[in-house]
Structure formats: structure tokens, C-alpha cells
């Protein structure tokens, strides 16, 4: 009987004990360690623990949707970001990190959220009239247009001369037949006063056809000339050997630890001028790149196109500089997963990026930071 009472008492004490006693509370999830590449605007920067840039905002949108907390870790370069992720020092590395074979061998990338090219920023050179005329002279279609216009009008002038037995008009006639013919021919070329050369329907028909041909040829000439002038202010293809050699001769400050540096060194190694390799100057940081260009330490600076556009805005006189050359192939960019990040979170991040990109949210974020 006493034993039974003891058991009952123990049971009552257990029931009356607070619910929390004897139970282990589940630990709170640790914040994700997110590495941020510094001085890589408009993509990313970390200042006093505050991450900014298009890549940072994209991550913050995803983290907020999932309720993930974040601890930011500063990273010097995209290459350093890939290494930090590989070692597991961070759970995720964010910026506009280009996906290339050398990096895929070291790290695991998320699905791409954007693509970008590489660009050169150089001091503008105002072309002289002589330079533009030289460019125009090199265009075969312009030379052919001039020859065609002179040929059509000459044959037509000869036909009109034969049909009308000369040009019988006081504004055309001169003391010598050769001078009269030449003046009529020039009038056909210029289209000025040509109605004076055709007193009958046959001659007027010839003049009308010549005028139509002249307008077509002149339109081609003017359009092509405008294109040549416009090309002078647009970036050239840096993959062309002569363009790359010219840039390297003047020195190129390249964004250190990035695809820009790797690409430039690979292309320079293919040239038959080994001395040009010494003109590649790796530079880290926005202010250092801008300073090198403004002080004339290098003839141009090279980085991702989005970053070059931002760096140009940081110059004292942006109008004095232009994007002189670029690559026209695009490289995908994404985040890098840390070695210790769970498979579940990797899949979720990929899904979120794909969804936000499909809905146009990623493009809106990128545009907003590009125009700031």
C-alpha cells in the first residue's frame, strides 16, 4: 500500500511540473554567412556591415521571402569569393561573379541571374575632319556610289546632247561645246536647273530617270556617310587584333582578380608581342581604377560593362571619356554556393532566382542600380 501511494505521488508531481521542464528547446537557425565582394558597384559593396548593389538587393529580396537572417563577410575580389565558398568560409558569395571554366572547377554556382560583356573606358579623342574623310574614303560602297552617279549622269548627258543636238539654253550654252556639255553634265549630277535641258518629252523622260537614280545613289551615299561618322563614337570589337594591340600599347588598368584580368592576359598571350603583357596593370578598387585613368597612368581601364558604366559616372568629367571597345559575347553571372550550404537551400536559392528573373524583378533591380 505505501509503495502504491509513492507511485501515485510521483505521477502527480510529474503532471504538475511545468511543461517546459525536462524538454530541450530546438536551437535557433544560425544566420547565413554571405560573402560580399567589395568595391564592385553597381553589383556589390559592403560598408560598415551594410551590403549594397544589385546583387545585394537581389539576395535581400530572397532572404526576406524565406525569413533567412544574414551575416555579411567582406571579400576582396570575385576570385577570392570563389575560394572562400570552396573552403566553406561563407555559405554564399554574392556579386556579379562570372561563370567560367576555371571557376566551375573550384566552386558550385547558382543558376545565372544576368549576363554581361567586358568593356574598355578611355579618354575621348575628337576626330578631325581629315580623319573622318579618311574613314569615308575606305568605304567601298561610297566610292562605288560616286562612280555610279558620275557614270549614269555622263551617259544621260551624252544621250541628251545627241537627241537635242546640244543644249540649247542660255543658262547652259557657252562659247565652246565642251564647256556647254560639261556644264550640262554637272547640272545632272547636282540636280539643279535640269528642267532647262529637256524641251521635248523624250529628253524630259531621260532627265526624270536620271533624277530618280541620282536621288537613290545620293541617299545611299548620305546614309553610309552618317553610319561611318556614327561608328566613330561607338565601341569597337576588342577581340580584333589591331584594336587590342593599340589598347595594350597605351596601358590597360584591369579590375584585379576578375574575369577581365584573366581574359586580357589570355588574349595578350596570343599576340606576337610579348612586351605588351607588361602593360596590363591589375588594380583593385573603384577609386584606384578611376585615379589611374584620370592621371594618365593607363590609357584605358577594363572591367565588366556594367561596372565600367558606373565608373564613368564617378569621373570628374564623364564627357571626356568614352567606352572605346568591348567584347560582344556575353558571360553568365551568378552567386557561388559555399561548400557547407545544404542541398535544400541551394535548390531553394536556384528556384527563387529563376522565379524572380522570369517575373522581371531581377531586371528591374539591375536597371535601378545602373541608373543610380
mmCIF file of C-alpha atoms in Angstrom:
data_model
loop_
_atom_site.group_PDB
_atom_site.id
_atom_site.type_symbol
_atom_site.label_atom_id
_atom_site.label_comp_id
_atom_site.label_asym_id
_atom_site.label_seq_id
_atom_site.Cartn_x
_atom_site.Cartn_y
_atom_site.Cartn_z
ATOM 1 C CA UNK A 1 0.000 0.000 0.000
ATOM 2 C CA UNK A 2 2.724 2.556 0.860
ATOM 3 C CA UNK A 3 4.504 1.670 -2.393
ATOM 4 C CA UNK A 4 1.332 2.343 -4.374
ATOM 5 C CA UNK A 5 0.916 5.718 -2.706
ATOM 6 C CA UNK A 6 4.516 6.603 -3.581
ATOM 7 C CA UNK A 7 3.993 5.833 -7.273
ATOM 8 C CA UNK A 8 0.819 7.900 -7.343
ATOM 9 C CA UNK A 9 2.605 10.811 -5.700
ATOM 10 C CA UNK A 10 5.453 10.673 -8.244
ATOM 11 C CA UNK A 11 2.953 10.634 -11.085
ATOM 12 C CA UNK A 12 1.090 13.630 -9.706
ATOM 13 C CA UNK A 13 4.340 15.540 -9.309
ATOM 14 C CA UNK A 14 5.281 14.781 -12.912
ATOM 15 C CA UNK A 15 1.926 16.019 -14.190
ATOM 16 C CA UNK A 16 2.092 19.186 -12.122
ATOM 17 C CA UNK A 17 5.656 20.042 -13.278
ATOM 18 C CA UNK A 18 5.957 22.971 -15.727
ATOM 19 C CA UNK A 19 5.619 21.911 -19.360
ATOM 20 C CA UNK A 20 8.982 23.306 -20.303
ATOM 21 C CA UNK A 21 10.951 21.380 -17.693
ATOM 22 C CA UNK A 22 12.746 18.271 -18.886
ATOM 23 C CA UNK A 23 12.403 19.335 -22.569
ATOM 24 C CA UNK A 24 15.249 20.630 -24.816
ATOM 25 C CA UNK A 25 14.283 23.664 -26.920
ATOM 26 C CA UNK A 26 15.192 23.417 -30.620
ATOM 27 C CA UNK A 27 18.137 25.758 -31.393
ATOM 28 C CA UNK A 28 17.529 28.861 -33.478
ATOM 29 C CA UNK A 29 18.896 28.572 -37.046
ATOM 30 C CA UNK A 30 22.273 30.181 -37.492
ATOM 31 C CA UNK A 31 22.426 33.244 -39.780
ATOM 32 C CA UNK A 32 23.729 32.510 -43.253
ATOM 33 C CA UNK A 33 27.262 33.768 -43.825
ATOM 34 C CA UNK A 34 27.054 35.727 -47.063
ATOM 35 C CA UNK A 35 30.304 36.925 -48.608
ATOM 36 C CA UNK A 36 30.064 40.258 -50.423
ATOM 37 C CA UNK A 37 32.648 41.365 -52.996
ATOM 38 C CA UNK A 38 33.644 44.913 -52.073
ATOM 39 C CA UNK A 39 34.167 47.849 -54.434
ATOM 40 C CA UNK A 40 32.327 46.108 -57.260
ATOM 41 C CA UNK A 41 29.462 48.513 -57.898
ATOM 42 C CA UNK A 42 26.852 48.533 -59.276
ATOM 43 C CA UNK A 43 26.844 44.852 -58.296
ATOM 44 C CA UNK A 44 28.039 44.802 -54.690
ATOM 45 C CA UNK A 45 29.807 46.605 -51.871
ATOM 46 C CA UNK A 46 29.985 46.229 -48.107
ATOM 47 C CA UNK A 47 30.351 49.289 -45.900
ATOM 48 C CA UNK A 48 30.069 49.127 -42.099
ATOM 49 C CA UNK A 49 28.214 45.838 -42.355
ATOM 50 C CA UNK A 50 25.687 47.231 -44.829
ATOM 51 C CA UNK A 51 25.569 45.486 -48.222
ATOM 52 C CA UNK A 52 24.550 47.492 -51.286
ATOM 53 C CA UNK A 53 24.331 46.923 -55.033
ATOM 54 C CA UNK A 54 22.114 44.981 -57.407
ATOM 55 C CA UNK A 55 23.414 41.570 -56.279
ATOM 56 C CA UNK A 56 22.992 42.520 -52.613
ATOM 57 C CA UNK A 57 19.424 43.716 -53.182
ATOM 58 C CA UNK A 58 18.563 40.532 -55.067
ATOM 59 C CA UNK A 59 19.834 38.444 -52.171
ATOM 60 C CA UNK A 60 17.971 40.587 -49.616
ATOM 61 C CA UNK A 61 14.705 40.101 -51.523
ATOM 62 C CA UNK A 62 15.176 36.321 -51.499
ATOM 63 C CA UNK A 63 16.265 36.206 -47.853
ATOM 64 C CA UNK A 64 13.264 38.271 -46.785
ATOM 65 C CA UNK A 65 10.862 35.989 -48.624
ATOM 66 C CA UNK A 66 12.316 32.940 -46.849
ATOM 67 C CA UNK A 67 12.876 34.554 -43.468
ATOM 68 C CA UNK A 68 16.619 33.887 -43.563
ATOM 69 C CA UNK A 69 18.901 36.000 -41.398
ATOM 70 C CA UNK A 70 22.264 37.069 -42.777
ATOM 71 C CA UNK A 71 25.750 37.833 -41.540
ATOM 72 C CA UNK A 72 27.840 39.630 -44.168
ATOM 73 C CA UNK A 73 31.508 38.841 -44.758
ATOM 74 C CA UNK A 74 33.724 41.193 -46.823
ATOM 75 C CA UNK A 75 35.571 39.673 -49.808
ATOM 76 C CA UNK A 76 38.239 41.466 -51.826
ATOM 77 C CA UNK A 77 37.660 40.114 -55.346
ATOM 78 C CA UNK A 78 35.427 37.693 -57.268
ATOM 79 C CA UNK A 79 38.285 35.177 -57.308
ATOM 80 C CA UNK A 80 38.551 35.485 -53.527
ATOM 81 C CA UNK A 81 34.791 34.938 -53.330
ATOM 82 C CA UNK A 82 35.044 31.649 -55.228
ATOM 83 C CA UNK A 83 37.889 30.486 -52.955
ATOM 84 C CA UNK A 84 36.019 31.456 -49.780
ATOM 85 C CA UNK A 85 32.975 29.499 -50.947
ATOM 86 C CA UNK A 86 35.112 26.499 -51.850
ATOM 87 C CA UNK A 87 36.672 26.408 -48.368
ATOM 88 C CA UNK A 88 33.304 26.829 -46.700
ATOM 89 C CA UNK A 89 34.270 30.155 -45.120
ATOM 90 C CA UNK A 90 30.947 31.542 -46.376
ATOM 91 C CA UNK A 91 27.620 29.904 -47.126
ATOM 92 C CA UNK A 92 27.095 32.044 -50.211
ATOM 93 C CA UNK A 93 29.224 34.539 -52.156
ATOM 94 C CA UNK A 94 27.358 37.298 -53.963
ATOM 95 C CA UNK A 95 28.238 39.821 -56.669
ATOM 96 C CA UNK A 96 28.262 39.761 -60.475
ATOM 97 C CA UNK A 97 30.500 36.687 -60.471
ATOM 98 C CA UNK A 98 31.181 35.445 -63.993
ATOM 99 C CA UNK A 99 30.766 31.724 -64.622
ATOM 100 C CA UNK A 100 33.860 30.468 -66.428
ATOM 101 C CA UNK A 101 35.519 27.059 -66.707
ATOM 102 C CA UNK A 102 38.363 27.919 -64.313
ATOM 103 C CA UNK A 103 35.877 28.859 -61.578
ATOM 104 C CA UNK A 104 33.480 25.974 -62.168
ATOM 105 C CA UNK A 105 36.392 23.656 -61.382
ATOM 106 C CA UNK A 106 36.634 25.266 -57.933
ATOM 107 C CA UNK A 107 33.087 26.098 -56.908
ATOM 108 C CA UNK A 108 29.402 25.363 -57.274
ATOM 109 C CA UNK A 109 27.432 28.195 -58.920
ATOM 110 C CA UNK A 110 23.774 29.086 -58.696
ATOM 111 C CA UNK A 111 21.698 29.489 -61.832
ATOM 112 C CA UNK A 112 22.668 32.723 -63.644
ATOM 113 C CA UNK A 113 20.684 35.848 -62.885
ATOM 114 C CA UNK A 114 22.237 38.086 -65.583
ATOM 115 C CA UNK A 115 24.828 38.252 -68.385
ATOM 116 C CA UNK A 116 27.415 40.882 -69.162
ATOM 117 C CA UNK A 117 30.270 41.718 -71.537
ATOM 118 C CA UNK A 118 33.682 43.324 -70.930
ATOM 119 C CA UNK A 119 34.429 46.950 -71.812
ATOM 120 C CA UNK A 120 37.301 49.438 -72.071
ATOM 121 C CA UNK A 121 36.912 53.004 -70.798
ATOM 122 C CA UNK A 122 39.288 55.501 -72.428
ATOM 123 C CA UNK A 123 39.733 59.230 -72.780
ATOM 124 C CA UNK A 124 37.783 60.554 -75.771
ATOM 125 C CA UNK A 125 39.683 61.656 -78.845
ATOM 126 C CA UNK A 126 37.943 64.205 -81.049
ATOM 127 C CA UNK A 127 38.317 63.093 -84.649
ATOM 128 C CA UNK A 128 39.378 65.753 -87.131
ATOM 129 C CA UNK A 129 37.642 66.296 -90.457
ATOM 130 C CA UNK A 130 40.643 64.749 -92.169
ATOM 131 C CA UNK A 131 40.311 61.576 -90.056
ATOM 132 C CA UNK A 132 36.628 61.271 -90.888
ATOM 133 C CA UNK A 133 37.338 61.804 -94.599
ATOM 134 C CA UNK A 134 39.936 59.043 -94.454
ATOM 135 C CA UNK A 135 37.362 56.688 -92.919
ATOM 136 C CA UNK A 136 34.840 57.639 -95.596
ATOM 137 C CA UNK A 137 37.387 57.047 -98.358
ATOM 138 C CA UNK A 138 37.926 53.499 -97.084
ATOM 139 C CA UNK A 139 34.262 52.588 -97.570
ATOM 140 C CA UNK A 140 33.900 50.830 -100.907
ATOM 141 C CA UNK A 141 30.165 51.488 -101.175
ATOM 142 C CA UNK A 142 30.838 55.228 -101.015
ATOM 143 C CA UNK A 143 33.446 55.055 -103.753
ATOM 144 C CA UNK A 144 31.113 52.917 -105.877
ATOM 145 C CA UNK A 145 28.240 55.361 -105.302
ATOM 146 C CA UNK A 146 30.278 58.287 -106.590
ATOM 147 C CA UNK A 147 31.463 56.339 -109.642
ATOM 148 C CA UNK A 148 27.919 55.161 -110.399
ATOM 149 C CA UNK A 149 26.490 58.670 -110.098
ATOM 150 C CA UNK A 150 29.110 60.109 -112.458
ATOM 151 C CA UNK A 151 28.627 57.256 -114.951
ATOM 152 C CA UNK A 152 24.819 57.476 -115.066
ATOM 153 C CA UNK A 153 24.788 61.243 -115.429
ATOM 154 C CA UNK A 154 27.552 61.216 -118.074
ATOM 155 C CA UNK A 155 25.737 58.669 -120.269
ATOM 156 C CA UNK A 156 22.475 60.576 -119.826
ATOM 157 C CA UNK A 157 24.127 63.898 -120.647
ATOM 158 C CA UNK A 158 25.587 62.348 -123.823
ATOM 159 C CA UNK A 159 22.144 60.991 -124.801
ATOM 160 C CA UNK A 160 20.512 64.357 -124.211
ATOM 161 C CA UNK A 161 23.266 66.074 -126.207
ATOM 162 C CA UNK A 162 22.758 63.747 -129.172
ATOM 163 C CA UNK A 163 18.963 63.872 -129.114
ATOM 164 C CA UNK A 164 18.788 67.648 -128.739
ATOM 165 C CA UNK A 165 21.886 68.286 -130.869
ATOM 166 C CA UNK A 166 23.391 70.177 -127.992
ATOM 167 C CA UNK A 167 21.989 72.023 -125.021
ATOM 168 C CA UNK A 168 20.004 74.928 -126.361
ATOM 169 C CA UNK A 169 19.511 77.155 -123.345
ATOM 170 C CA UNK A 170 21.074 80.474 -122.498
ATOM 171 C CA UNK A 171 21.958 79.390 -118.937
ATOM 172 C CA UNK A 172 23.888 76.377 -120.258
ATOM 173 C CA UNK A 173 25.383 77.484 -123.561
ATOM 174 C CA UNK A 174 28.914 78.809 -123.637
ATOM 175 C CA UNK A 175 31.402 79.687 -126.348
ATOM 176 C CA UNK A 176 32.729 76.144 -126.590
ATOM 177 C CA UNK A 177 30.704 72.919 -126.992
ATOM 178 C CA UNK A 178 32.901 71.089 -124.493
ATOM 179 C CA UNK A 179 32.181 73.683 -121.850
ATOM 180 C CA UNK A 180 28.460 73.539 -122.616
ATOM 181 C CA UNK A 181 28.417 69.741 -122.336
ATOM 182 C CA UNK A 182 30.398 69.801 -119.093
ATOM 183 C CA UNK A 183 28.041 72.356 -117.569
ATOM 184 C CA UNK A 184 25.000 70.268 -118.524
ATOM 185 C CA UNK A 185 26.628 67.158 -117.078
ATOM 186 C CA UNK A 186 27.316 68.942 -113.772
ATOM 187 C CA UNK A 187 23.711 70.115 -113.655
ATOM 188 C CA UNK A 188 22.536 66.499 -113.931
ATOM 189 C CA UNK A 189 24.860 65.478 -111.109
ATOM 190 C CA UNK A 190 23.685 68.272 -108.824
ATOM 191 C CA UNK A 191 20.040 68.142 -109.909
ATOM 192 C CA UNK A 192 19.944 71.906 -110.258
ATOM 193 C CA UNK A 193 18.073 73.542 -113.149
ATOM 194 C CA UNK A 194 17.822 70.288 -115.105
ATOM 195 C CA UNK A 195 14.368 71.213 -116.430
ATOM 196 C CA UNK A 196 16.165 73.602 -118.773
ATOM 197 C CA UNK A 197 17.817 70.707 -120.572
ATOM 198 C CA UNK A 198 14.729 68.959 -121.877
ATOM 199 C CA UNK A 199 12.497 70.857 -124.299
ATOM 200 C CA UNK A 200 10.703 67.672 -125.521
ATOM 201 C CA UNK A 201 9.044 64.632 -123.853
ATOM 202 C CA UNK A 202 11.850 62.194 -124.733
ATOM 203 C CA UNK A 203 14.519 64.343 -123.165
ATOM 204 C CA UNK A 204 12.331 65.060 -120.122
ATOM 205 C CA UNK A 205 11.825 61.296 -119.625
ATOM 206 C CA UNK A 206 15.592 60.768 -119.599
ATOM 207 C CA UNK A 207 16.028 63.638 -117.172
ATOM 208 C CA UNK A 208 13.336 62.203 -114.870
ATOM 209 C CA UNK A 209 15.002 58.757 -114.773
ATOM 210 C CA UNK A 210 18.387 60.353 -114.136
ATOM 211 C CA UNK A 211 16.919 62.372 -111.294
ATOM 212 C CA UNK A 212 15.430 59.259 -109.672
ATOM 213 C CA UNK A 213 18.760 57.417 -109.953
ATOM 214 C CA UNK A 214 20.574 60.426 -108.550
ATOM 215 C CA UNK A 215 18.258 60.569 -105.524
ATOM 216 C CA UNK A 216 18.746 56.854 -104.805
ATOM 217 C CA UNK A 217 22.525 56.999 -105.130
ATOM 218 C CA UNK A 218 22.686 60.198 -103.069
ATOM 219 C CA UNK A 219 20.577 58.584 -100.314
ATOM 220 C CA UNK A 220 22.953 55.616 -100.176
ATOM 221 C CA UNK A 221 25.926 57.974 -100.025
ATOM 222 C CA UNK A 222 24.451 60.133 -97.250
ATOM 223 C CA UNK A 223 23.260 57.122 -95.231
ATOM 224 C CA UNK A 224 26.607 55.353 -95.431
ATOM 225 C CA UNK A 225 28.499 58.525 -94.551
ATOM 226 C CA UNK A 226 26.303 59.011 -91.476
ATOM 227 C CA UNK A 227 26.973 55.405 -90.472
ATOM 228 C CA UNK A 228 30.731 55.924 -90.770
ATOM 229 C CA UNK A 229 30.562 59.053 -88.607
ATOM 230 C CA UNK A 230 28.361 57.254 -86.048
ATOM 231 C CA UNK A 231 30.753 54.301 -85.910
ATOM 232 C CA UNK A 232 33.498 56.650 -84.806
ATOM 233 C CA UNK A 233 31.671 57.156 -81.487
ATOM 234 C CA UNK A 234 30.616 53.543 -80.857
ATOM 235 C CA UNK A 235 32.736 50.889 -79.147
ATOM 236 C CA UNK A 236 34.879 48.734 -81.396
ATOM 237 C CA UNK A 237 35.265 44.977 -81.039
ATOM 238 C CA UNK A 238 38.224 44.461 -78.710
ATOM 239 C CA UNK A 239 38.600 40.887 -79.929
ATOM 240 C CA UNK A 240 40.065 42.337 -83.141
ATOM 241 C CA UNK A 241 43.836 42.026 -83.015
ATOM 242 C CA UNK A 242 44.680 45.607 -84.040
ATOM 243 C CA UNK A 243 42.208 47.091 -81.538
ATOM 244 C CA UNK A 244 43.637 45.030 -78.671
ATOM 245 C CA UNK A 245 47.256 45.814 -79.586
ATOM 246 C CA UNK A 246 46.530 49.541 -79.726
ATOM 247 C CA UNK A 247 44.866 49.426 -76.296
ATOM 248 C CA UNK A 248 47.733 47.462 -74.731
ATOM 249 C CA UNK A 249 50.349 49.826 -76.131
ATOM 250 C CA UNK A 250 48.755 52.651 -74.161
ATOM 251 C CA UNK A 251 48.471 50.562 -70.987
ATOM 252 C CA UNK A 252 45.342 48.952 -69.555
ATOM 253 C CA UNK A 253 44.288 49.102 -65.924
ATOM 254 C CA UNK A 254 42.281 45.947 -65.335
ATOM 255 C CA UNK A 255 39.972 45.031 -62.474
ATOM 256 C CA UNK A 256 42.226 42.698 -60.450
ATOM 257 C CA UNK A 257 41.139 39.160 -59.567
ATOM 258 C CA UNK A 258 38.349 39.146 -62.128
ATOM 259 C CA UNK A 259 37.451 37.590 -65.454
ATOM 260 C CA UNK A 260 38.588 40.841 -67.066
ATOM 261 C CA UNK A 261 42.173 40.245 -65.986
ATOM 262 C CA UNK A 262 42.084 36.573 -66.973
ATOM 263 C CA UNK A 263 40.569 37.314 -70.397
ATOM 264 C CA UNK A 264 43.003 40.144 -71.135
ATOM 265 C CA UNK A 265 46.068 38.079 -70.207
ATOM 266 C CA UNK A 266 44.865 35.156 -72.300
ATOM 267 C CA UNK A 267 44.293 37.391 -75.325
ATOM 268 C CA UNK A 268 47.613 39.221 -74.879
ATOM 269 C CA UNK A 269 49.487 35.893 -74.731
ATOM 270 C CA UNK A 270 48.197 35.086 -78.231
ATOM 271 C CA UNK A 271 49.791 38.202 -79.711
ATOM 272 C CA UNK A 272 53.227 38.148 -81.259
ATOM 273 C CA UNK A 273 54.382 40.977 -78.973
ATOM 274 C CA UNK A 274 55.328 39.581 -75.520
ATOM 275 C CA UNK A 275 56.334 43.031 -74.259
ATOM 276 C CA UNK A 276 52.683 44.096 -74.260
ATOM 277 C CA UNK A 277 51.959 41.788 -71.317
ATOM 278 C CA UNK A 278 53.803 44.237 -69.037
ATOM 279 C CA UNK A 279 51.269 46.947 -69.970
ATOM 280 C CA UNK A 280 48.478 45.086 -68.155
ATOM 281 C CA UNK A 281 48.124 46.763 -64.743
ATOM 282 C CA UNK A 282 45.955 44.882 -62.175
ATOM 283 C CA UNK A 283 44.156 47.434 -59.970
ATOM 284 C CA UNK A 284 41.795 46.779 -57.056
ATOM 285 C CA UNK A 285 39.013 49.189 -56.112
ATOM 286 C CA UNK A 286 36.833 51.714 -57.890
ATOM 287 C CA UNK A 287 38.750 54.808 -56.775
ATOM 288 C CA UNK A 288 42.107 53.301 -57.770
ATOM 289 C CA UNK A 289 40.846 52.430 -61.266
ATOM 290 C CA UNK A 290 39.386 55.895 -61.786
ATOM 291 C CA UNK A 291 42.527 57.580 -60.444
ATOM 292 C CA UNK A 292 44.813 55.592 -62.755
ATOM 293 C CA UNK A 293 42.787 56.641 -65.789
ATOM 294 C CA UNK A 294 42.432 60.305 -64.834
ATOM 295 C CA UNK A 295 46.130 60.689 -64.023
ATOM 296 C CA UNK A 296 47.168 59.079 -67.292
ATOM 297 C CA UNK A 297 48.880 56.111 -65.641
ATOM 298 C CA UNK A 298 46.998 53.922 -68.118
ATOM 299 C CA UNK A 299 45.340 54.695 -71.427
ATOM 300 C CA UNK A 300 42.191 52.794 -70.520
ATOM 301 C CA UNK A 301 40.636 50.652 -67.812
ATOM 302 C CA UNK A 302 38.824 47.358 -68.311
ATOM 303 C CA UNK A 303 36.055 45.649 -66.319
ATOM 304 C CA UNK A 304 32.533 44.261 -66.708
ATOM 305 C CA UNK A 305 30.447 46.585 -68.893
ATOM 306 C CA UNK A 306 28.003 47.385 -66.088
ATOM 307 C CA UNK A 307 30.862 48.362 -63.800
ATOM 308 C CA UNK A 308 32.567 50.445 -66.493
ATOM 309 C CA UNK A 309 29.370 52.467 -66.952
ATOM 310 C CA UNK A 310 29.283 53.113 -63.202
ATOM 311 C CA UNK A 311 32.978 54.042 -63.077
ATOM 312 C CA UNK A 312 32.458 56.531 -65.882
ATOM 313 C CA UNK A 313 29.882 58.337 -63.748
ATOM 314 C CA UNK A 314 32.481 58.635 -60.971
ATOM 315 C CA UNK A 315 34.895 60.560 -63.199
ATOM 316 C CA UNK A 316 35.263 64.310 -62.738
ATOM 317 C CA UNK A 317 34.410 64.961 -66.404
ATOM 318 C CA UNK A 318 32.490 61.915 -67.722
ATOM 319 C CA UNK A 319 32.041 63.592 -71.120
ATOM 320 C CA UNK A 320 35.797 63.479 -71.669
ATOM 321 C CA UNK A 321 35.754 59.675 -71.599
ATOM 322 C CA UNK A 322 34.018 57.004 -73.630
ATOM 323 C CA UNK A 323 33.565 53.249 -73.823
ATOM 324 C CA UNK A 324 36.080 52.746 -76.604
ATOM 325 C CA UNK A 325 35.910 48.964 -77.044
ATOM 326 C CA UNK A 326 34.071 45.944 -75.726
ATOM 327 C CA UNK A 327 33.582 42.229 -76.170
ATOM 328 C CA UNK A 328 30.325 41.381 -77.886
ATOM 329 C CA UNK A 329 29.981 37.949 -76.311
ATOM 330 C CA UNK A 330 28.114 37.767 -73.002
ATOM 331 C CA UNK A 331 29.200 35.760 -69.949
ATOM 332 C CA UNK A 332 26.588 34.490 -67.429
ATOM 333 C CA UNK A 333 26.887 35.768 -63.855
ATOM 334 C CA UNK A 334 25.587 34.271 -60.630
ATOM 335 C CA UNK A 335 26.207 33.574 -56.927
ATOM 336 C CA UNK A 336 28.565 30.888 -55.567
ATOM 337 C CA UNK A 337 27.381 28.289 -53.062
ATOM 338 C CA UNK A 338 29.531 27.635 -50.022
ATOM 339 C CA UNK A 339 30.811 24.089 -49.523
ATOM 340 C CA UNK A 340 28.767 23.692 -46.297
ATOM 341 C CA UNK A 341 25.471 25.055 -47.621
ATOM 342 C CA UNK A 342 22.726 22.423 -47.542
ATOM 343 C CA UNK A 343 21.313 20.954 -50.725
ATOM 344 C CA UNK A 344 17.848 22.132 -49.708
ATOM 345 C CA UNK A 345 18.942 25.766 -49.505
ATOM 346 C CA UNK A 346 20.854 25.504 -52.808
ATOM 347 C CA UNK A 347 17.741 24.264 -54.567
ATOM 348 C CA UNK A 348 15.618 26.967 -52.939
ATOM 349 C CA UNK A 349 18.027 29.746 -53.989
ATOM 350 C CA UNK A 350 18.037 28.463 -57.586
ATOM 351 C CA UNK A 351 14.247 28.371 -57.609
ATOM 352 C CA UNK A 352 13.985 31.899 -56.225
ATOM 353 C CA UNK A 353 16.458 33.326 -58.756
ATOM 354 C CA UNK A 354 14.631 31.612 -61.627
ATOM 355 C CA UNK A 355 11.261 32.881 -60.424
ATOM 356 C CA UNK A 356 12.411 36.464 -59.860
ATOM 357 C CA UNK A 357 14.141 36.545 -63.218
ATOM 358 C CA UNK A 358 11.118 35.123 -65.031
ATOM 359 C CA UNK A 359 8.858 37.735 -63.400
ATOM 360 C CA UNK A 360 11.178 40.579 -64.454
ATOM 361 C CA UNK A 361 12.114 41.508 -60.881
ATOM 362 C CA UNK A 362 15.832 40.872 -61.418
ATOM 363 C CA UNK A 363 15.933 43.113 -64.488
ATOM 364 C CA UNK A 364 14.187 45.892 -62.554
ATOM 365 C CA UNK A 365 16.754 45.661 -59.743
ATOM 366 C CA UNK A 366 19.675 45.746 -62.178
ATOM 367 C CA UNK A 367 18.295 48.768 -64.037
ATOM 368 C CA UNK A 368 17.671 50.644 -60.815
ATOM 369 C CA UNK A 369 21.267 50.286 -59.658
ATOM 370 C CA UNK A 370 22.658 51.025 -63.113
ATOM 371 C CA UNK A 371 20.970 54.437 -63.163
ATOM 372 C CA UNK A 372 21.792 55.481 -59.590
#
